[in-house]
Amino acid sequence: MSSIIVTGASAGIGLAIAERFARGGWQVGIIAREPQRLESAKRLLEAHGGKVIALCADVADPAALDAAADRVATELGGIDAWVNNAMSTVVARAGEITPEEYQRVTATTYLSQVYGTLAALRHMRSARRGTIIQISSGLAIRSAPLQAAYCGAKAAVTGFTDSLRAELIDEASPIALSVVYLPGVNTPQPGWSRNRSGHEQVIPDPLFDPRLCAEAVWATVEDPEREVWVGRTTAMMALGQRIAPAYSDRKAAEMVTAQLGAPMEPREGNLDEAVTGPALIDGDAKDRVIDTRSEFFTSRHRDILKMTATGGLLGLGALAGLGLSRGLARLLR
């Protein structure tokens, strides 16, 4: 029976991913910090009939992740897939985020993926099999205001993963390495994050269901792709950043006010310590969620689109060149 480890899996996207694999008959190891919520998540997943291991650990601690990997590999007979999902953020303008907060967001959102990947590789290399999924964000491609620490950390994930992927290719390794870029998703996280903006955080529309993200991860483990973009907005952000970055800057500036909801006092949130709360997949904005479970695009789709667009441009160029040639020939008669 196949086994998977998911970090940050006691709520939100991580729990949705773990639930999808438990429902699919996989054995599941879940990692999170808050022990009561972790146990609740474990019971929820066990209802699907498979074996579940709940591991209480801070993903910024590489030794803790190594120990978690060893336990799951021993008790579940190996690690077939590992999903680096855990993250944290500080909602504030870049100059109002302290150096210590930048370090902590980097540790939990970027370095946690490095540590998790290395822990998974120790077991997958010897088994000569496995898939590692990095959960990233459209904000790694097109950064947003009030999210400087988070955007920087997610962008770093791409750099690390691309470097490692090249090394795995050089080794002729069978291990698959994928990055899944997510859109705005309705999870409890906005109510748990450290927030110094003076307002409740609002994830702008369109807002997607965490289960769409879980389906994208399921599909990627079943048929690994280099990259996956979940939701139309992620694909649009990637396209806009590629062809019109200055325009994308101006559009991103509009997200300052779009992210600010009702006034609130500053909140310490879950940056340094876990906050209490139920093991919920969904956040409080269910009324705004787009009803789709299949809107994601892979790097294979992108490459096909590029070839189609290139072919079209070459065809137009050939037609234009032919017209120019005929015009010159007429002038020279």
Coordinates of C-alpha atoms in Angstrom, one line a residue:
M1 CA 0.0 0.0 0.0
S2 CA 1.3 3.5 -0.9
S3 CA 2.1 6.1 1.7
I4 CA 2.4 9.9 1.7
I5 CA 3.5 12.6 4.2
V6 CA 1.9 16.0 4.1
T7 CA 3.2 18.9 6.2
G8 CA 0.9 21.6 7.6
A9 CA -1.9 19.0 7.3
S10 CA -4.1 19.7 10.3
A11 CA -6.3 22.2 8.5
G12 CA -6.9 24.0 5.2
I13 CA -5.1 22.9 2.0
G14 CA -2.9 20.4 3.8
L15 CA -5.8 18.6 5.4
A16 CA -7.7 18.6 2.0
I17 CA -4.7 16.9 0.4
A18 CA -4.3 14.4 3.2
E19 CA -8.1 13.7 3.0
R20 CA -7.9 13.1 -0.8
F21 CA -5.2 10.5 -0.4
A22 CA -6.8 8.8 2.6
R23 CA -10.0 8.6 0.5
G24 CA -7.9 7.2 -2.4
G25 CA -6.7 4.3 -0.2
W26 CA -3.2 5.6 0.7
Q27 CA -1.6 5.4 4.1
V28 CA -1.0 9.0 5.4
G29 CA 1.4 10.7 7.7
I30 CA 0.5 14.2 8.7
I31 CA 2.7 16.8 10.3
A32 CA 1.6 20.0 12.2
R33 CA 2.3 21.9 15.4
E34 CA -1.0 22.1 17.3
P35 CA -1.5 18.7 19.0
Q36 CA -5.3 18.8 19.6
R37 CA -6.1 19.9 16.0
L38 CA -3.6 17.3 14.7
E39 CA -5.4 14.5 16.6
S40 CA -8.8 15.8 15.3
A41 CA -7.4 15.7 11.8
K42 CA -6.1 12.1 12.4
R43 CA -9.5 10.9 13.4
L44 CA -11.1 12.6 10.4
L45 CA -8.7 10.8 8.1
E46 CA -9.0 7.4 9.8
A47 CA -12.7 7.5 9.0
H48 CA -11.6 6.5 5.4
G49 CA -10.3 3.2 6.7
G50 CA -6.5 3.6 6.2
K51 CA -3.6 3.9 8.6
V52 CA -2.8 7.4 9.7
I53 CA 0.2 8.7 11.6
A54 CA 0.0 12.1 13.3
L55 CA 3.4 13.7 14.0
C56 CA 3.6 16.9 16.1
A57 CA 6.6 18.9 14.8
D58 CA 7.7 22.4 13.7
V59 CA 8.7 22.2 10.1
A60 CA 11.4 24.8 10.6
D61 CA 13.3 22.1 12.6
P62 CA 15.2 19.8 10.2
A63 CA 15.9 17.2 12.9
A64 CA 12.1 16.9 13.6
L65 CA 11.4 16.4 9.9
D66 CA 14.1 13.7 9.7
A67 CA 12.6 11.9 12.7
A68 CA 9.1 12.2 11.2
A69 CA 10.4 10.7 7.9
D70 CA 12.1 7.8 9.7
R71 CA 9.0 7.0 11.7
V72 CA 6.6 7.0 8.7
A73 CA 9.1 5.0 6.6
T74 CA 9.3 2.4 9.3
E75 CA 5.7 2.1 10.2
L76 CA 4.2 2.5 6.8
G77 CA 6.8 0.6 4.8
G78 CA 8.4 3.5 3.0
I79 CA 7.5 7.0 1.6
D80 CA 6.0 7.1 -1.9
A81 CA 5.1 10.8 -1.9
W82 CA 5.9 13.8 0.2
V83 CA 4.0 17.1 0.0
N84 CA 5.7 20.2 1.4
N85 CA 2.6 22.4 2.2
A86 CA 3.3 24.1 5.6
M87 CA 3.7 27.9 5.5
S88 CA 3.3 31.1 7.5
T89 CA 3.0 34.8 6.6
V90 CA 2.9 38.3 8.1
V91 CA 0.3 40.6 6.6
A92 CA 1.9 44.1 6.7
R93 CA 3.9 46.5 4.5
A94 CA 7.4 45.3 3.9
G95 CA 9.0 48.0 6.1
E96 CA 6.8 47.1 9.0
I97 CA 7.9 43.4 9.1
T98 CA 10.8 42.9 11.5
P99 CA 14.0 41.0 10.6
E100 CA 13.0 38.3 13.0
E101 CA 9.7 37.9 11.2
Y102 CA 11.3 37.7 7.8
Q103 CA 13.6 35.0 9.2
R104 CA 10.7 33.0 10.7
V105 CA 8.6 33.2 7.5
T106 CA 11.6 32.1 5.5
A107 CA 12.2 29.2 7.9
T108 CA 8.6 27.9 7.8
T109 CA 7.7 28.6 4.2
Y110 CA 11.0 28.1 2.3
L111 CA 13.5 26.2 4.5
S112 CA 10.8 23.8 5.6
Q113 CA 10.5 22.7 2.0
V114 CA 14.2 22.3 1.7
Y115 CA 14.3 20.2 4.9
G116 CA 11.2 18.2 4.0
T117 CA 12.7 17.5 0.5
L118 CA 16.0 16.4 1.9
A119 CA 14.3 14.1 4.5
A120 CA 12.2 12.5 1.8
L121 CA 15.2 12.1 -0.5
R122 CA 17.1 10.1 2.1
H123 CA 14.4 7.4 1.9
M124 CA 13.4 7.7 -1.8
R125 CA 16.9 7.4 -3.1
S126 CA 17.5 4.1 -1.5
A127 CA 14.0 2.9 -2.6
R128 CA 14.6 4.2 -6.2
R129 CA 11.1 5.7 -6.3
G130 CA 9.0 8.6 -5.0
T131 CA 7.4 11.9 -5.8
I132 CA 8.0 15.2 -4.0
I133 CA 5.5 18.0 -4.4
Q134 CA 6.3 21.6 -3.4
I135 CA 3.1 23.6 -2.7
S136 CA 3.8 27.1 -3.9
S137 CA 1.7 30.1 -4.9
G138 CA 0.9 32.3 -7.8
L139 CA 2.5 34.9 -5.5
A140 CA 5.8 33.2 -6.1
I141 CA 5.5 34.3 -9.8
R142 CA 3.7 37.6 -9.4
S143 CA 4.3 39.1 -5.9
A144 CA 1.6 41.0 -4.1
P145 CA 1.7 43.9 -1.6
L146 CA 1.4 43.2 2.1
Q147 CA 3.0 39.8 1.5
A148 CA 6.7 40.6 1.0
A149 CA 8.0 37.9 3.4
Y150 CA 5.8 35.2 2.1
C151 CA 6.3 36.1 -1.6
G152 CA 10.1 36.1 -1.2
A153 CA 10.0 32.7 0.5
K154 CA 7.8 31.1 -2.1
A155 CA 10.0 32.5 -4.9
A156 CA 13.0 30.8 -3.2
V157 CA 11.2 27.5 -3.4
T158 CA 11.3 27.6 -7.2
G159 CA 15.0 28.4 -7.3
F160 CA 15.8 25.5 -4.9
T161 CA 13.6 23.0 -6.7
D162 CA 14.9 23.9 -10.2
S163 CA 18.4 23.4 -9.0
L164 CA 17.6 20.0 -7.4
R165 CA 15.7 18.8 -10.4
A166 CA 18.7 19.3 -12.6
E167 CA 20.8 17.3 -10.2
L168 CA 18.2 14.5 -10.2
I169 CA 18.3 14.5 -14.0
D170 CA 22.1 14.3 -13.9
E171 CA 21.8 11.3 -11.6
A172 CA 19.2 9.6 -13.8
S173 CA 17.1 9.5 -10.7
P174 CA 13.5 8.1 -11.0
I175 CA 12.3 10.5 -8.3
A176 CA 9.8 13.0 -9.5
L177 CA 9.9 16.6 -8.4
S178 CA 6.9 18.9 -9.0
V179 CA 5.8 22.5 -8.0
V180 CA 2.1 23.2 -7.7
Y181 CA 1.3 26.9 -7.8
L182 CA -2.0 27.8 -6.0
P183 CA -4.4 30.7 -6.4
G184 CA -6.4 32.4 -3.6
V185 CA -8.0 29.6 -1.6
N186 CA -10.7 29.6 1.1
T187 CA -8.9 28.3 4.2
P188 CA -8.8 29.2 7.9
Q189 CA -5.3 30.7 7.4
P190 CA -6.3 34.4 7.0
G191 CA -7.8 34.3 10.5
W192 CA -4.7 32.7 12.0
S193 CA -1.9 34.7 10.4
R194 CA 0.2 37.4 12.1
N195 CA -1.4 40.6 10.9
R196 CA -0.2 44.2 11.4
S197 CA -2.2 45.8 8.6
G198 CA -4.9 47.2 10.9
H199 CA -7.5 45.2 8.9
E200 CA -8.8 41.7 8.6
Q201 CA -7.1 40.0 5.6
V202 CA -9.4 39.4 2.6
I203 CA -8.3 37.0 -0.1
P204 CA -9.5 38.8 -3.3
D205 CA -11.8 37.1 -5.8
P206 CA -11.8 34.6 -7.5
L207 CA -11.6 32.3 -4.5
F208 CA -11.1 28.6 -4.9
D209 CA -11.9 25.5 -2.9
P210 CA -9.1 23.7 -1.1
R211 CA -10.3 20.5 -2.6
L212 CA -9.4 21.7 -6.1
C213 CA -5.8 22.0 -4.8
A214 CA -6.0 18.5 -3.4
E215 CA -7.2 17.2 -6.8
A216 CA -4.3 18.9 -8.5
V217 CA -1.8 17.3 -6.1
W218 CA -3.5 13.9 -6.5
A219 CA -3.2 14.2 -10.3
T220 CA 0.4 15.3 -10.0
V221 CA 1.4 12.3 -7.9
E222 CA -0.4 9.9 -10.2
D223 CA 1.1 11.5 -13.3
P224 CA 4.0 13.8 -12.3
E225 CA 4.5 17.1 -14.2
R226 CA 7.3 19.7 -13.7
E227 CA 4.8 22.4 -12.8
V228 CA 1.1 22.8 -12.2
W229 CA -0.9 26.0 -12.1
V230 CA -4.2 25.7 -10.1
G231 CA -7.0 28.1 -11.0
R232 CA -7.3 30.6 -13.9
T233 CA -5.8 33.4 -11.9
T234 CA -2.5 31.6 -11.4
A235 CA -2.1 31.0 -15.1
M236 CA -3.1 34.7 -15.8
M237 CA -0.5 35.9 -13.2
A238 CA 2.2 33.8 -14.8
L239 CA 1.3 35.1 -18.3
G240 CA 1.0 38.8 -17.2
Q241 CA 4.3 38.7 -15.4
R242 CA 6.0 37.2 -18.4
I243 CA 4.7 39.6 -21.1
A244 CA 3.8 42.8 -19.2
P245 CA 5.6 43.0 -15.8
A246 CA 5.3 46.8 -15.5
Y247 CA 1.5 46.6 -16.1
S248 CA 1.4 43.7 -13.6
D249 CA 3.1 45.9 -11.0
R250 CA 0.3 48.5 -11.4
K251 CA -2.4 45.9 -11.1
A252 CA -0.8 44.3 -8.1
A253 CA -0.8 47.8 -6.4
E254 CA -4.6 47.6 -6.5
M255 CA -4.4 44.6 -4.2
V256 CA -3.4 46.7 -1.2
T257 CA -7.0 47.9 -0.7
A258 CA -8.5 44.7 -2.1
Q259 CA -6.9 42.7 0.8
L260 CA -8.1 45.0 3.6
G261 CA -11.3 44.1 5.3
A262 CA -12.9 45.2 8.6
P263 CA -10.6 47.2 11.0
M264 CA -8.9 45.0 13.7
E265 CA -6.2 45.2 16.3
P266 CA -2.8 43.8 15.5
R267 CA -2.7 40.0 15.9
E268 CA 0.3 37.9 16.8
G269 CA -1.2 34.9 15.1
N270 CA 0.5 31.6 14.4
L271 CA 4.0 32.7 13.2
D272 CA 6.0 31.7 16.3
E273 CA 3.5 29.4 18.0
A274 CA 0.5 27.4 16.8
V275 CA -2.9 28.8 17.5
T276 CA -5.8 26.7 18.6
G277 CA -8.7 26.0 16.3
P278 CA -10.6 23.1 14.7
A279 CA -9.4 20.8 12.0
L280 CA -11.3 22.5 9.2
I281 CA -10.6 22.5 5.5
D282 CA -12.7 25.5 4.7
G283 CA -12.4 29.1 5.7
D284 CA -15.2 31.6 6.4
A285 CA -15.8 32.7 2.8
K286 CA -17.7 29.7 1.3
D287 CA -20.2 32.0 -0.3
R288 CA -17.5 33.4 -2.6
V289 CA -15.9 30.1 -3.6
I290 CA -15.8 29.0 -7.3
D291 CA -17.4 25.6 -7.7
T292 CA -14.7 23.7 -9.7
R293 CA -12.7 20.7 -8.9
S294 CA -10.7 20.4 -12.2
E295 CA -9.4 23.8 -13.1
F296 CA -5.6 23.3 -13.1
F297 CA -3.0 23.4 -15.9
T298 CA 0.3 21.6 -16.2
S299 CA 3.6 22.5 -17.8
R300 CA 2.6 20.0 -20.6
H301 CA -0.4 22.3 -21.4
R302 CA 1.9 25.3 -21.3
D303 CA 4.3 23.7 -23.7
I304 CA 1.5 22.8 -26.2
L305 CA 0.2 26.3 -26.0
K306 CA 3.7 27.7 -26.6
M307 CA 4.2 25.5 -29.7
T308 CA 0.7 26.4 -31.0
A309 CA 1.4 30.1 -30.5
T310 CA 4.9 29.8 -32.0
G311 CA 3.5 28.0 -35.0
G312 CA 0.9 30.6 -35.5
L313 CA 3.5 33.4 -35.3
L314 CA 5.8 31.6 -37.7
G315 CA 2.8 31.2 -40.1
L316 CA 2.0 34.8 -39.9
G317 CA 5.6 35.7 -40.4
A318 CA 5.8 33.5 -43.5
L319 CA 2.7 35.0 -44.9
A320 CA 3.9 38.5 -44.2
G321 CA 7.3 37.6 -45.8
L322 CA 5.6 36.2 -48.9
G323 CA 3.5 39.3 -49.3
L324 CA 6.6 41.5 -48.9
S325 CA 8.5 39.4 -51.5
R326 CA 5.7 39.7 -54.0
G327 CA 5.4 43.4 -53.5
L328 CA 9.1 43.9 -54.1
A329 CA 9.0 41.7 -57.2
R330 CA 6.2 43.8 -58.7
L331 CA 8.2 47.0 -58.0
L332 CA 11.3 45.6 -59.7
R333 CA 9.5 44.6 -63.0

